[in-house]
CSV table of C-alpha atoms and ligand atoms in Angstrom, one decimal:
chain,number,residue,atom,x,y,z
A,1,UNK,CA,105.0,81.6,99.9
A,2,UNK,CA,104.2,84.7,102.0
A,3,UNK,CA,107.6,84.4,103.7
A,4,UNK,CA,109.4,84.2,100.3
A,5,UNK,CA,107.5,87.3,99.2
A,6,UNK,CA,108.5,89.1,102.4
A,7,UNK,CA,112.2,88.1,102.1
A,8,UNK,CA,112.3,89.2,98.5
A,9,UNK,CA,110.7,92.6,99.1
A,10,UNK,CA,113.0,93.2,102.1
A,11,UNK,CA,116.0,92.3,100.0
A,12,UNK,CA,115.0,94.8,97.3
A,13,UNK,CA,113.5,97.7,99.2
A,14,UNK,CA,115.2,97.2,102.6
A,15,UNK,CA,113.7,98.4,106.0
A,16,UNK,CA,111.0,101.1,105.6
A,17,UNK,CA,111.1,102.7,109.1
A,18,UNK,CA,107.3,102.7,109.5
A,19,UNK,CA,105.3,104.3,111.1
A,20,UNK,CA,106.4,107.8,110.1
A,21,UNK,CA,106.3,110.1,113.1
A,22,UNK,CA,106.8,113.8,112.8
A,23,UNK,CA,107.5,113.3,109.1
A,24,UNK,CA,110.4,110.9,109.9
A,25,UNK,CA,110.8,107.3,108.9
A,26,UNK,CA,113.1,105.7,111.4
A,27,UNK,CA,113.2,102.6,113.6
A,28,UNK,CA,112.2,103.2,117.2
A,29,UNK,CA,112.6,100.8,120.1
A,30,UNK,CA,110.0,102.5,122.3
A,31,UNK,CA,107.3,105.0,121.7
A,32,UNK,CA,106.2,107.9,123.9
A,33,UNK,CA,102.5,108.5,124.5
A,34,UNK,CA,102.7,111.5,122.2
A,35,UNK,CA,104.1,109.4,119.4
A,36,UNK,CA,101.4,106.7,120.0
A,37,UNK,CA,98.8,109.3,119.8
A,38,UNK,CA,100.2,110.7,116.6
A,39,UNK,CA,100.1,107.2,115.0
A,40,UNK,CA,96.4,106.8,116.1
A,41,UNK,CA,95.5,110.2,114.6
A,42,UNK,CA,97.4,109.4,111.4
A,43,UNK,CA,95.7,106.0,111.1
A,44,UNK,CA,92.3,107.7,111.3
A,45,UNK,CA,93.2,110.5,108.9
A,46,UNK,CA,94.8,108.2,106.3
A,47,UNK,CA,91.4,106.6,105.4
A,48,UNK,CA,90.7,107.3,101.7
A,49,UNK,CA,93.6,109.6,101.2
A,50,UNK,CA,97.3,109.6,100.5
A,51,UNK,CA,99.9,109.9,103.2
A,52,UNK,CA,101.3,113.1,101.8
A,53,UNK,CA,98.0,114.8,102.5
A,54,UNK,CA,97.9,113.2,106.0
A,55,UNK,CA,101.3,114.7,106.8
A,56,UNK,CA,100.0,118.2,105.9
A,57,UNK,CA,97.0,117.7,108.2
A,58,UNK,CA,99.2,116.3,111.0
A,59,UNK,CA,101.6,119.3,110.6
A,60,UNK,CA,98.6,121.7,111.0
A,61,UNK,CA,97.4,119.9,114.1
A,62,UNK,CA,100.9,120.0,115.5
A,63,UNK,CA,101.4,123.7,114.7
A,64,UNK,CA,98.1,124.5,116.5
A,65,UNK,CA,98.8,122.3,119.6
A,66,UNK,CA,96.1,119.9,118.7
A,67,UNK,CA,98.1,116.7,118.5
A,68,UNK,CA,97.1,115.5,121.9
A,69,UNK,CA,93.9,114.2,123.6
A,70,UNK,CA,93.5,117.4,125.5
A,71,UNK,CA,94.2,119.6,122.4
A,72,UNK,CA,91.5,117.8,120.4
A,73,UNK,CA,89.0,117.9,123.3
A,74,UNK,CA,89.5,121.6,123.8
A,75,UNK,CA,89.3,122.5,120.1
A,76,UNK,CA,86.0,123.1,118.3
A,77,UNK,CA,85.1,120.4,115.8
A,78,UNK,CA,84.8,123.1,113.0
A,79,UNK,CA,88.3,124.4,113.8
A,80,UNK,CA,89.7,120.8,113.8
A,81,UNK,CA,88.1,120.4,110.4
A,82,UNK,CA,89.9,123.4,109.0
A,83,UNK,CA,93.3,122.0,110.3
A,84,UNK,CA,92.8,118.6,108.8
A,85,UNK,CA,91.3,119.8,105.5
A,86,UNK,CA,94.2,118.5,103.4
A,87,UNK,CA,93.3,114.9,104.4
A,88,UNK,CA,89.8,115.2,103.0
A,89,UNK,CA,86.4,114.2,104.4
A,90,UNK,CA,87.2,116.8,107.1
A,91,UNK,CA,83.7,116.9,108.6
A,92,UNK,CA,83.6,113.2,109.2
A,93,UNK,CA,87.3,113.0,110.2
A,94,UNK,CA,87.1,115.8,112.7
A,95,UNK,CA,84.1,114.1,114.3
A,96,UNK,CA,86.2,110.9,114.5
A,97,UNK,CA,89.1,112.8,116.1
A,98,UNK,CA,86.6,114.0,118.8
A,99,UNK,CA,85.3,110.5,119.3
A,100,UNK,CA,88.8,108.9,119.6
A,101,UNK,CA,89.9,111.7,122.0
A,102,UNK,CA,86.9,110.9,124.2
A,103,UNK,CA,87.6,107.2,123.9
A,104,UNK,CA,91.2,107.8,125.1
A,105,UNK,CA,90.0,109.8,128.1
A,106,UNK,CA,88.0,106.7,129.1
A,107,UNK,CA,90.7,104.2,128.1
A,108,UNK,CA,94.1,105.9,128.5
A,109,UNK,CA,97.0,104.7,126.4
A,110,UNK,CA,98.6,102.9,129.3
A,111,UNK,CA,95.5,100.8,129.8
A,112,UNK,CA,95.3,99.9,126.1
A,113,UNK,CA,98.9,99.0,126.0
A,114,UNK,CA,98.4,96.4,128.8
A,115,UNK,CA,95.5,94.8,127.0
A,116,UNK,CA,95.6,91.5,125.3
A,117,UNK,CA,95.6,91.9,121.5
A,118,UNK,CA,92.2,90.4,120.7
A,119,UNK,CA,90.5,92.3,123.4
A,120,UNK,CA,92.2,95.5,122.3
A,121,UNK,CA,91.1,94.9,118.7
A,122,UNK,CA,87.5,94.2,119.8
A,123,UNK,CA,87.4,97.4,121.8
A,124,UNK,CA,88.9,99.5,119.0
A,125,UNK,CA,86.4,98.0,116.5
A,126,UNK,CA,83.5,99.2,118.8
A,127,UNK,CA,84.6,102.8,118.3
A,128,UNK,CA,82.7,104.6,115.5
A,129,UNK,CA,84.9,105.2,112.5
A,130,UNK,CA,87.4,102.5,113.3
A,131,UNK,CA,87.3,99.5,110.9
A,132,UNK,CA,89.6,96.5,110.7
A,133,UNK,CA,92.4,98.2,108.8
A,134,UNK,CA,92.5,101.2,111.1
A,135,UNK,CA,92.3,99.0,114.2
A,136,UNK,CA,95.1,96.7,113.0
A,137,UNK,CA,97.3,99.7,112.1
A,138,UNK,CA,96.8,101.2,115.6
A,139,UNK,CA,97.4,97.9,117.3
A,140,UNK,CA,100.5,97.1,115.3
A,141,UNK,CA,102.2,100.5,114.9
A,142,UNK,CA,101.1,102.4,118.1
A,143,UNK,CA,101.0,99.5,120.5
A,144,UNK,CA,103.6,97.2,118.9
A,145,UNK,CA,101.3,94.2,119.2
A,146,UNK,CA,100.9,91.5,116.4
A,147,UNK,CA,97.9,92.4,114.2
A,148,UNK,CA,98.6,92.1,110.5
A,149,UNK,CA,97.3,95.0,108.5
A,150,UNK,CA,95.5,94.3,105.2
A,151,UNK,CA,94.8,97.1,102.7
A,152,UNK,CA,94.0,97.5,99.1
A,153,UNK,CA,97.7,97.1,98.1
A,154,UNK,CA,97.9,93.8,100.1
A,155,UNK,CA,94.8,92.4,98.3
A,156,UNK,CA,96.1,93.6,94.9
A,157,UNK,CA,99.5,92.1,95.2
A,158,UNK,CA,98.5,88.8,96.9
A,159,UNK,CA,95.7,88.2,94.4
A,160,UNK,CA,97.9,89.0,91.4
A,161,UNK,CA,100.6,86.7,92.7
A,162,UNK,CA,98.0,83.9,92.9
A,163,UNK,CA,97.8,83.6,96.7
A,164,UNK,CA,94.2,84.5,97.1
A,165,UNK,CA,91.0,85.4,95.2
A,166,UNK,CA,90.6,89.0,94.0
A,167,UNK,CA,87.4,89.3,96.1
A,168,UNK,CA,89.1,87.8,99.2
A,169,UNK,CA,87.7,89.4,102.4
A,170,UNK,CA,89.8,91.3,104.9
A,171,UNK,CA,89.6,88.5,107.5
A,172,UNK,CA,90.3,85.7,105.0
A,173,UNK,CA,93.5,87.3,103.7
A,174,UNK,CA,94.7,88.3,107.2
A,175,UNK,CA,94.2,84.7,108.3
A,176,UNK,CA,96.0,83.3,105.3
A,177,UNK,CA,99.0,85.5,105.8
A,178,UNK,CA,99.4,85.1,109.5
A,179,UNK,CA,99.0,81.3,109.2
A,180,UNK,CA,102.1,81.3,107.0
A,181,UNK,CA,104.4,83.7,108.7
A,182,UNK,CA,105.8,83.8,112.2
A,183,UNK,CA,104.0,85.8,114.9
A,184,UNK,CA,106.5,88.6,114.9
A,185,UNK,CA,105.7,92.3,115.4
A,186,UNK,CA,108.8,93.5,113.6
A,187,UNK,CA,107.9,91.3,110.6
A,188,UNK,CA,104.3,92.4,110.5
A,189,UNK,CA,105.4,96.0,110.7
A,190,UNK,CA,107.9,95.7,107.9
A,191,UNK,CA,105.8,93.4,105.7
A,192,UNK,CA,102.9,95.9,105.4
A,193,UNK,CA,105.3,98.8,104.7
A,194,UNK,CA,107.1,96.7,102.1
A,195,UNK,CA,103.8,95.8,100.3
A,196,UNK,CA,102.9,99.5,100.2
A,197,UNK,CA,106.3,100.3,98.7
A,198,UNK,CA,106.0,97.5,96.2
A,199,UNK,CA,102.5,98.7,95.1
A,200,UNK,CA,104.0,102.2,94.5
A,201,UNK,CA,107.0,101.0,92.6
A,202,UNK,CA,105.8,98.0,90.6
A,203,UNK,CA,102.3,96.6,91.4
A,204,UNK,CA,100.4,99.8,90.6
A,205,UNK,CA,96.9,99.8,89.2
A,206,UNK,CA,98.6,99.2,85.8
A,207,UNK,CA,101.4,97.0,86.9
A,208,UNK,CA,105.0,97.4,85.9
A,209,UNK,CA,106.0,93.7,85.7
A,210,UNK,CA,109.3,94.2,83.9
A,211,UNK,CA,112.1,94.0,86.5
A,212,UNK,CA,109.5,93.3,89.3
A,213,UNK,CA,111.3,91.4,92.1
A,214,UNK,CA,108.3,89.1,92.4
A,215,UNK,CA,107.9,88.4,88.7
A,216,UNK,CA,109.4,84.9,88.7
A,217,UNK,CA,106.8,83.4,90.9
A,218,UNK,CA,103.9,85.8,90.2
A,219,UNK,CA,100.9,84.4,88.3
A,220,UNK,CA,100.1,87.9,87.1
A,221,UNK,CA,96.4,87.5,87.6
A,222,UNK,CA,95.6,91.1,86.7
B,301,SF4,S1,104.9,90.7,88.4
B,301,SF4,FE1,103.5,92.3,88.0
B,301,SF4,S2,101.5,91.6,88.9
B,301,SF4,FE2,103.2,90.4,89.8
B,301,SF4,S3,103.7,91.5,91.7
B,301,SF4,FE3,105.1,92.2,90.1
B,301,SF4,S4,104.1,94.0,89.3
B,301,SF4,FE4,102.6,92.9,90.4
């Protein structure tokens, strides 16, 4: 079933080009360290806010030469807070930017890139402010390693379809999905992006089930 859902969403919405870097959605074969760092910062900033607001914050950081480990280390937390204000929770998030920059000084991107996925996940989860969704987004989109991202949209769509309980935990749903699809970074990447798109277009808080591409097999457990 998760594979059918994926195929149908891909057929309807096509490739999404995630993760957006420098405001661009396009498929990339390799990522520079600057791009990886931008993804990590974006994954932290997107907690509890929309991507549009994150882009504004990223643009401010870029404009002020703060989209690098060194740039963040050398900038006062209060100043960082002003730059990232559009993304909300700016006191907390600026503190987290400082923490992740320090973390990356101790564990450079090249070292993390070489790490086995489970070890990398455990290490990221030990950093203050990084929970499972942020860790999996970083592992999948910055390091191109297979770690399926679960978010509110994934839970909403999968539970409405009838694949899981409404109160399914992060780990339960992640396990259920990865057990039923191939271990494939490209597919993990695309699947998460497609679910986000589907939640925006059809499976909103108040779902638009008419013409929904998943309607035929969806149990509509709303
Ligand atoms: S049919 Fe309705 S509830 Fe089911 S996935 Fe589509 S929009 Fe969501």
